[in-house]
Amino acid sequence: LNANTTVMTALGNDYDYKSIFAKQVAALEKEDILFVISTSGNSKNTVLACETAKKMGIITVALTGETGGALKALCDYTIHVPSDNTPRIQEMHILIIHSLCGIIEKELYNRGFFED
């Protein structure tokens, strides 16, 4: 959701920055999965996005730090890095994201979504 800076700026200016993701989540489908990243697990913009997704019946996954914050109780799945050191948490987030992408790509390949 954060790849389009024009959309983010427009939503931030027209509404507020804490709802920039929630406004975009409202355009998703029930079959989608929302994956959010928050070191603390308490970033208001990710919490509001997950609250919006839950109301829509969208599966939510959070990547957080040690406690999981508010996202731990809110999301369907939470992967929390067992640390309170922000740089270490974010380094592990990068590793986890790359690992998940590799697993998903392999699964999609095995199901015939990619050609040789």
mmCIF file with all atom_site columns, C-alpha atoms in Angstrom, residues 1 18 21-23 25 34 36 44-54 60 74:
data_model
loop_
_atom_site.group_PDB
_atom_site.id
_atom_site.type_symbol
_atom_site.label_atom_id
_atom_site.label_alt_id
_atom_site.label_comp_id
_atom_site.label_asym_id
_atom_site.label_entity_id
_atom_site.label_seq_id
_atom_site.pdbx_PDB_ins_code
_atom_site.Cartn_x
_atom_site.Cartn_y
_atom_site.Cartn_z
_atom_site.occupancy
_atom_site.B_iso_or_equiv
_atom_site.pdbx_formal_charge
_atom_site.auth_seq_id
_atom_site.auth_comp_id
_atom_site.auth_asym_id
_atom_site.auth_atom_id
_atom_site.pdbx_PDB_model_num
ATOM 1  C CA . LEU A 1 1  ? 0.000   0.000  0.000  1.00 0.00 ? 1  LEU A CA 1
ATOM 2  C CA . LYS A 1 18 ? -2.887  7.782  10.620 1.00 0.00 ? 18 LYS A CA 1
ATOM 3  C CA . PHE A 1 21 ? -3.487  2.655  4.977  1.00 0.00 ? 21 PHE A CA 1
ATOM 4  C CA . ALA A 1 22 ? -7.042  2.142  6.282  1.00 0.00 ? 22 ALA A CA 1
ATOM 5  C CA . LYS A 1 23 ? -8.413  4.207  3.384  1.00 0.00 ? 23 LYS A CA 1
ATOM 6  C CA . VAL A 1 25 ? -7.572  -1.246 2.692  1.00 0.00 ? 25 VAL A CA 1
ATOM 7  C CA . LEU A 1 34 ? -3.270  -7.680 4.694  1.00 0.00 ? 34 LEU A CA 1
ATOM 8  C CA . VAL A 1 36 ? 1.486   -5.031 8.076  1.00 0.00 ? 36 VAL A CA 1
ATOM 9  C CA . LYS A 1 44 ? -1.706  3.886  14.609 1.00 0.00 ? 44 LYS A CA 1
ATOM 10 C CA . ASN A 1 45 ? -1.737  3.685  10.799 1.00 0.00 ? 45 ASN A CA 1
ATOM 11 C CA . THR A 1 46 ? -1.173  -0.096 10.819 1.00 0.00 ? 46 THR A CA 1
ATOM 12 C CA . VAL A 1 47 ? -3.642  -0.628 13.689 1.00 0.00 ? 47 VAL A CA 1
ATOM 13 C CA . LEU A 1 48 ? -6.364  1.303  11.842 1.00 0.00 ? 48 LEU A CA 1
ATOM 14 C CA . ALA A 1 49 ? -5.604  -0.615 8.636  1.00 0.00 ? 49 ALA A CA 1
ATOM 15 C CA . CYS A 1 50 ? -6.008  -3.925 10.476 1.00 0.00 ? 50 CYS A CA 1
ATOM 16 C CA . GLU A 1 51 ? -9.216  -2.775 12.155 1.00 0.00 ? 51 GLU A CA 1
ATOM 17 C CA . THR A 1 52 ? -10.620 -1.880 8.727  1.00 0.00 ? 52 THR A CA 1
ATOM 18 C CA . ALA A 1 53 ? -9.504  -5.231 7.291  1.00 0.00 ? 53 ALA A CA 1
ATOM 19 C CA . LYS A 1 54 ? -11.051 -7.179 10.173 1.00 0.00 ? 54 LYS A CA 1
ATOM 20 C CA . THR A 1 60 ? -4.467  -9.971 8.769  1.00 0.00 ? 60 THR A CA 1
ATOM 21 C CA . LEU A 1 74 ? -5.906  -7.595 16.655 1.00 0.00 ? 74 LEU A CA 1
#
